Short mmCIF file of C-alpha atoms and ligand atoms in Angstrom, two decimals:
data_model
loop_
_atom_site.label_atom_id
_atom_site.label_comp_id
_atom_site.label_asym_id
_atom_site.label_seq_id
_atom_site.Cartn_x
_atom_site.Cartn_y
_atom_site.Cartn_z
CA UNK A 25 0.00 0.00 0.00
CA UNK A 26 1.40 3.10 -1.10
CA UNK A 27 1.77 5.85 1.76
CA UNK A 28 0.45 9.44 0.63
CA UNK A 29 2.07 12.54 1.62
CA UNK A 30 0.37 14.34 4.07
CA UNK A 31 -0.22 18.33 4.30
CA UNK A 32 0.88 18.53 0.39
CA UNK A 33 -0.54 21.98 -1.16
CA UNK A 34 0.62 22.50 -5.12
CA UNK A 35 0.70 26.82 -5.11
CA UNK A 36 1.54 28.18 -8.37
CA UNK A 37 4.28 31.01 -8.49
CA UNK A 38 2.34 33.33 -10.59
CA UNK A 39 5.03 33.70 -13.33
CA UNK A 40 3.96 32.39 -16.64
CA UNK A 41 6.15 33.38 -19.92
CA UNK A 42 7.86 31.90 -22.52
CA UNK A 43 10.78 29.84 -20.79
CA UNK A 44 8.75 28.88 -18.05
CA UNK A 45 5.23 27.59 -19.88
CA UNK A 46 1.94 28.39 -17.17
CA UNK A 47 4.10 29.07 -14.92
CA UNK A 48 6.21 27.54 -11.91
CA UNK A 49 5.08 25.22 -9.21
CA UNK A 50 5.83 25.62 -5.52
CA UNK A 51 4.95 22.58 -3.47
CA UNK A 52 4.21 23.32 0.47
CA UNK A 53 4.28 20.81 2.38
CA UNK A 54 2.25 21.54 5.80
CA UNK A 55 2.67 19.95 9.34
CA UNK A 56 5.64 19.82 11.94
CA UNK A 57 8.25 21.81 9.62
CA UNK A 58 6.30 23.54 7.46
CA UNK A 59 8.37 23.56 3.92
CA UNK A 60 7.95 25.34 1.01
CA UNK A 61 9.91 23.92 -2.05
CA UNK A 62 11.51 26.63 -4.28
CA UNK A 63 10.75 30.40 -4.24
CA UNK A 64 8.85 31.06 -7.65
CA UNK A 65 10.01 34.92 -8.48
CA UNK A 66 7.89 36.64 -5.14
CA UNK A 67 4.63 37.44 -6.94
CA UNK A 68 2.06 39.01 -4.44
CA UNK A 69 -0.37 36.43 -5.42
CA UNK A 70 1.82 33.63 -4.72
CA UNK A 71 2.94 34.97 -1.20
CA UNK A 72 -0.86 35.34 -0.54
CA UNK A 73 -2.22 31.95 -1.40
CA UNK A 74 1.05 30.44 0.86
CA UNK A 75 -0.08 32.69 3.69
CA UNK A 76 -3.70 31.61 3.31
CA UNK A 77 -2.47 27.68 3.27
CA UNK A 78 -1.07 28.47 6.21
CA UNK A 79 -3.64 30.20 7.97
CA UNK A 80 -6.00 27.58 7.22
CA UNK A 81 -3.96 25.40 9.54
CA UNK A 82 -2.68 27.36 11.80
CA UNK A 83 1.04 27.38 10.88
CA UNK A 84 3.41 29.64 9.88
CA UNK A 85 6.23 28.61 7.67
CA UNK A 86 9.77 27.57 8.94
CA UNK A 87 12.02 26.31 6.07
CA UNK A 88 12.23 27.10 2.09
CA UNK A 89 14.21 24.89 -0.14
CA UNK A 90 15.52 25.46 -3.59
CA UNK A 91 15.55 22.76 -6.26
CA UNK A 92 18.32 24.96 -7.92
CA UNK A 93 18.95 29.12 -8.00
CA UNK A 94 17.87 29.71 -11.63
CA UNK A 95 15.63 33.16 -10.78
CA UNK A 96 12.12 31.24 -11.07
CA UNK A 97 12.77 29.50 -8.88
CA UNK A 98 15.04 31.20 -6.56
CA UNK A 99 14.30 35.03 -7.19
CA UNK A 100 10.99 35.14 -4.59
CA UNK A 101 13.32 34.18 -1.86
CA UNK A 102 13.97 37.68 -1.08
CA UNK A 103 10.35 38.65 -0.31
CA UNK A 104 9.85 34.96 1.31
CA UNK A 105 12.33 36.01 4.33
CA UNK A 106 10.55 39.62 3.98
CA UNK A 107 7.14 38.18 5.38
CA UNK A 108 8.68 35.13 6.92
CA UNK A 109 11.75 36.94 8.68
CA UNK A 110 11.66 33.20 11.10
CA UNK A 111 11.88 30.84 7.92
CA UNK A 112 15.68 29.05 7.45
CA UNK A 113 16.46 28.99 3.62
CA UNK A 114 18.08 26.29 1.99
CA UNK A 115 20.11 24.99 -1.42
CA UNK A 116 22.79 23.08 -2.53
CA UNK A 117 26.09 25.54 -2.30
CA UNK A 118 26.50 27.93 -5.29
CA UNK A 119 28.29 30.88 -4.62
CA UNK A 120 26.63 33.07 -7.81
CA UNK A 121 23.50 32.36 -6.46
CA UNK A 122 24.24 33.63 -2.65
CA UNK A 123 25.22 36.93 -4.38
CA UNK A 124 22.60 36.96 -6.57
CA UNK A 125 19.82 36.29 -3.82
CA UNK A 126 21.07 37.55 -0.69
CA UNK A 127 18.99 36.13 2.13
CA UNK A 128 20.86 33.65 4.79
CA UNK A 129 21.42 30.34 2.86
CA UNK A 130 22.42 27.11 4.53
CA UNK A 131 24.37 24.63 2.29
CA UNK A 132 22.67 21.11 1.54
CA UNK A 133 24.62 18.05 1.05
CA UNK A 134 24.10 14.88 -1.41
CA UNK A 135 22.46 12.10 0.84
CA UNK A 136 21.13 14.37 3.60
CA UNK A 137 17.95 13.47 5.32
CA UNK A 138 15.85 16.66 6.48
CA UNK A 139 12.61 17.15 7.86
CA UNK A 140 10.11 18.94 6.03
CA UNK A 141 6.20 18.93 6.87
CA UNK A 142 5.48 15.82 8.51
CA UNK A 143 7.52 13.45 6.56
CA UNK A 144 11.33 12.83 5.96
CA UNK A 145 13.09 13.83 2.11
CA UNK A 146 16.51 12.92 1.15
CA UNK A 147 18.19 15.39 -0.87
CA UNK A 148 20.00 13.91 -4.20
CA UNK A 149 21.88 16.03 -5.74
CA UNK A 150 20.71 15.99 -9.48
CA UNK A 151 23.22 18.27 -11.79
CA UNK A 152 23.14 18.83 -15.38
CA UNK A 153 20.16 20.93 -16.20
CA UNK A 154 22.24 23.31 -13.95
CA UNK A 155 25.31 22.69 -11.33
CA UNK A 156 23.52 23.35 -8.66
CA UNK A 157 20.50 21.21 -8.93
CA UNK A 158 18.94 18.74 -6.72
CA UNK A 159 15.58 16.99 -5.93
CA UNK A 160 13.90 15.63 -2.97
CA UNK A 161 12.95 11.93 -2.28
CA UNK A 162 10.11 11.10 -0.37
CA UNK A 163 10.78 6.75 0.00
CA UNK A 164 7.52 6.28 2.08
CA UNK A 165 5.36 7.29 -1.09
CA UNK A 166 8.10 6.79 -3.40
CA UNK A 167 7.77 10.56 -4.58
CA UNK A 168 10.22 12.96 -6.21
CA UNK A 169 10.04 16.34 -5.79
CA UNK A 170 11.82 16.77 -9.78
CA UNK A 171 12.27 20.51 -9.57
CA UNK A 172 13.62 21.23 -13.65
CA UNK A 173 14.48 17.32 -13.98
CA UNK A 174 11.55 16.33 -15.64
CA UNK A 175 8.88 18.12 -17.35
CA UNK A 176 5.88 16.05 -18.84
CA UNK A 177 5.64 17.51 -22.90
CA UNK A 178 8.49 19.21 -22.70
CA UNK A 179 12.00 18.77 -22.96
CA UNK A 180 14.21 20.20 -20.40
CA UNK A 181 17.08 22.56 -21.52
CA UNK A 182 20.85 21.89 -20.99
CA UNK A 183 22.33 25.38 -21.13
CA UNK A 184 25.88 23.98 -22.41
CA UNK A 185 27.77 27.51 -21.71
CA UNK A 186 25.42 28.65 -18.83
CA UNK A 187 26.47 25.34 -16.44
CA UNK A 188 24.24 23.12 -18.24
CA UNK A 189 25.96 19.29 -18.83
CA UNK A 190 24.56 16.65 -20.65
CA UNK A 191 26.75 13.98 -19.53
CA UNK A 192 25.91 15.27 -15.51
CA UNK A 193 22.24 15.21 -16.82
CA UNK A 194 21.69 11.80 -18.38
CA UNK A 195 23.73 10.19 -15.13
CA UNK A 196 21.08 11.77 -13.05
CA UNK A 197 18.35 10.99 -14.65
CA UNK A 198 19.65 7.21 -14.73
CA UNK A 199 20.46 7.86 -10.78
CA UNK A 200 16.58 9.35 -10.11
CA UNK A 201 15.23 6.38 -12.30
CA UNK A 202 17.21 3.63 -10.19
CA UNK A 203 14.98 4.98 -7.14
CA UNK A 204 11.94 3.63 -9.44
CA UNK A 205 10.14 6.71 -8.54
CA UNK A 206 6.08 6.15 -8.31
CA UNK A 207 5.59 10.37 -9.27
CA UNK A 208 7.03 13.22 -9.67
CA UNK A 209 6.08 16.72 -8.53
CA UNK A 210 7.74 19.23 -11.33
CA UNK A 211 8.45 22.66 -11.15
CA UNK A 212 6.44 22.42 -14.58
CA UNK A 213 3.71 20.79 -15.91
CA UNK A 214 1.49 18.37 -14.74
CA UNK A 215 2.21 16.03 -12.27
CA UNK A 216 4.26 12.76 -13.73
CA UNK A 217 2.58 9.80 -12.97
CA UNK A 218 4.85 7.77 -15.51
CA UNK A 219 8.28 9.07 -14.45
CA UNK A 220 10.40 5.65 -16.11
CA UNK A 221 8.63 6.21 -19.10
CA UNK A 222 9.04 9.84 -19.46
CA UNK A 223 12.85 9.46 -18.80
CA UNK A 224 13.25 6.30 -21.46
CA UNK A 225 11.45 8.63 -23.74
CA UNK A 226 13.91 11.61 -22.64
CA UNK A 227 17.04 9.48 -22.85
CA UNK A 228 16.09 7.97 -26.40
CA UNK A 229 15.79 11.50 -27.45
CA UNK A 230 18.74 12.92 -26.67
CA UNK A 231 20.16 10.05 -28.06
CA UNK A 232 18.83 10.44 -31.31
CA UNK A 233 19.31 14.26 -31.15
CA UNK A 234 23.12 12.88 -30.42
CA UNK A 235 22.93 10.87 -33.88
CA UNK A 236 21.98 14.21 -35.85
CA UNK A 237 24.80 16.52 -34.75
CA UNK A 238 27.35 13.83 -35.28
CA UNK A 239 25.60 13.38 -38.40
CA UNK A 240 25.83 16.96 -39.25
CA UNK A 241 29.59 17.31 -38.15
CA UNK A 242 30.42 14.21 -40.47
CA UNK A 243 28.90 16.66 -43.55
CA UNK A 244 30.94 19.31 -42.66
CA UNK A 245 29.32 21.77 -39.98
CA UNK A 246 32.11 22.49 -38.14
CA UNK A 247 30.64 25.79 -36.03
CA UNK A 248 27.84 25.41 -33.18
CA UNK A 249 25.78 27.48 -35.66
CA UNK A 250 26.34 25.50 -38.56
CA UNK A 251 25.20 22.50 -36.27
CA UNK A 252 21.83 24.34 -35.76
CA UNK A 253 20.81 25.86 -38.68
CA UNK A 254 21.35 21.53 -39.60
CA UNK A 255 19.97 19.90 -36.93
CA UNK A 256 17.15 23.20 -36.68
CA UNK A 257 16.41 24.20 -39.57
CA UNK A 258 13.10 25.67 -38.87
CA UNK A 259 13.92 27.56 -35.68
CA UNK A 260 14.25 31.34 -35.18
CA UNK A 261 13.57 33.87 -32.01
CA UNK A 262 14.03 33.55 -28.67
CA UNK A 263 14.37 29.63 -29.45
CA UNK A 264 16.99 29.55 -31.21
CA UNK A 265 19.34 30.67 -28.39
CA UNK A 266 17.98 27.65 -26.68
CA UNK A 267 18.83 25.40 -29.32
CA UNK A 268 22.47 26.69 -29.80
CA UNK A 269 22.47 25.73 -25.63
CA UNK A 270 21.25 22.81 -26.30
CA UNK A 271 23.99 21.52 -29.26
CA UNK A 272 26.57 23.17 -27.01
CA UNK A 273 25.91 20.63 -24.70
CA UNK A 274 25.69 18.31 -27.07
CA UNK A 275 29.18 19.43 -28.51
CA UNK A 276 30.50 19.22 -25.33
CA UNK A 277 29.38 15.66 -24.38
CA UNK A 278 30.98 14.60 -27.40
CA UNK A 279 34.32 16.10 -27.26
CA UNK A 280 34.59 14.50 -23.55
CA UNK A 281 34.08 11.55 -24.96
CA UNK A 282 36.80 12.18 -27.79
CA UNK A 283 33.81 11.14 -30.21
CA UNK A 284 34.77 15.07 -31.59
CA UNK A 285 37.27 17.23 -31.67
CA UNK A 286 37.87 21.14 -32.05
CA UNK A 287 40.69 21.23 -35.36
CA UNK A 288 41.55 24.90 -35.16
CA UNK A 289 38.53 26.24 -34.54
CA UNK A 290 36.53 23.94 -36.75
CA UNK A 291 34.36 20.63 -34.87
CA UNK A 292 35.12 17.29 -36.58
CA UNK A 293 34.22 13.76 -36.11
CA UNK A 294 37.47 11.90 -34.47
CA UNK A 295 38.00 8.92 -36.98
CA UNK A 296 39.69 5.88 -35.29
CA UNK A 297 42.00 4.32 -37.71
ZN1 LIG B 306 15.85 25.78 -14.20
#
């Protein structure tokens, strides 16, 4: 029999747009410690429906933890310790993001157990979609809290020159996936009730994407451009930027691997003789 989590209130941040779809979700969870899970960006709406979760049980809340510090996530913390002066804020250590969000952080570590609501989450430190990322695992119910990990229709960027790595990305996903994780509570989209199949479907992707940038390396783009206007053909705007992230990583997973190499300035597919 599969235990629920109890006191769990979904509150979204109030911020949609076009990197972040409807919006980010916050997750509170309610009881002994109660625990908000990442910031959103400190929308008055937001801070109002927490307050009024709250007040419906009588609590006030004592902790906030980041999945990671990209600003949807992590730019509300601010106004967070503002009306919650009491609340201890936590994240896995990233000194940018201290700077860049200056309310008292306390450092997480891979493998710690904290207390949050009335239940117990491990924190797993998941990097690749950026360094800094982790999720929560509640084993009782066999639920992840997947922050930017997952995201049900949507593929999840790898910023290759903004700390994105794919190589990071695909060993956590394979990490998160050896938990066999019933759900998982995203920081988009709905709810994933089908987490194994949405990460076979991820990694078989990227896979394939893989396949078409070595593909058009071997007929001679040599630039990260060159690689998208192949591999992209149809893209322009504010995607595009995300697609030259996205073969960056790409680019990079291969030249660790020595499956490419940079000849002067020009990418080419390392022959083995
Ligand atoms: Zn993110």
């Amino acid at each position: 029999m599969q235990e629920r989590l109890p006191g769990l209130v979904g509150l979204d941040a109030g911020n949609p747009g076009p990197l972040t779809g409807a919006g980010n979700h916050t997750w509170l969870l309610t009881g002994d410690v109660p625990t908000l899970i990442d910031a959103g960006v400190g929308a008055p709406a937001h801070l109002d429906a927490i307050a009024a979760a709250l007040d419906a049980v009588g609590q006030t809340l004592r902790q906030v933890v980041l999945t990671h510090a990209h600003s949807d996530h992590a730019s509300g913390s601010v106004a967070l310790a503002a009306r919650w002066p009491d609340a201890v804020f936590l994240k896995w250590p990233w000194p940018d993001a201290d700077r860049r969000y200056p309310v008292e952080w306390t450092p997480l570590a891979n493998g710690q157990v904290m207390a949050a609501g009335d239940v117990e989450l491990e924190v797993l430190h998941t990097p690749g979609h950026a360094p800094d990322h982790i999720c929560l695992w509640h084993a009782g119910s066999s639920t992840l809290f997947g922050g930017d990990l997952l995201i049900e229709g949507s593929t999840v960027v790898v910023p290759g020159t903004r700390g994105g790595d794919l190589i990071a990305y695909l060993e956590s996903l394979a990490r998160v996936a050896a938990r066999e994780p019933r759900q998982v509570l995203p920081a988009h989209g709905p709810v994933i009730d089908d987490p194994i199949g949405l990460i076979e479907r991820y990694s078989a992707r990227r896979a394939s994407r893989e396949r078409e940038v070595l593909a058009a390396i071997t007929r001679g783009a040599d630039s990260i451009d060159s690689i998208v206007t192949a591999v992209y053909p149809t893209i322009t705007g504010p995607l595009r930027m995300v697609a030259v992230e996205t073969v960056h990583a790409h680019v990079n997973k291969l030249r660790t691997e020595r499956c490419v190499e940079d000849d002067d300035g020009h990418l080419r597919v390392v022959t083995t003789a």
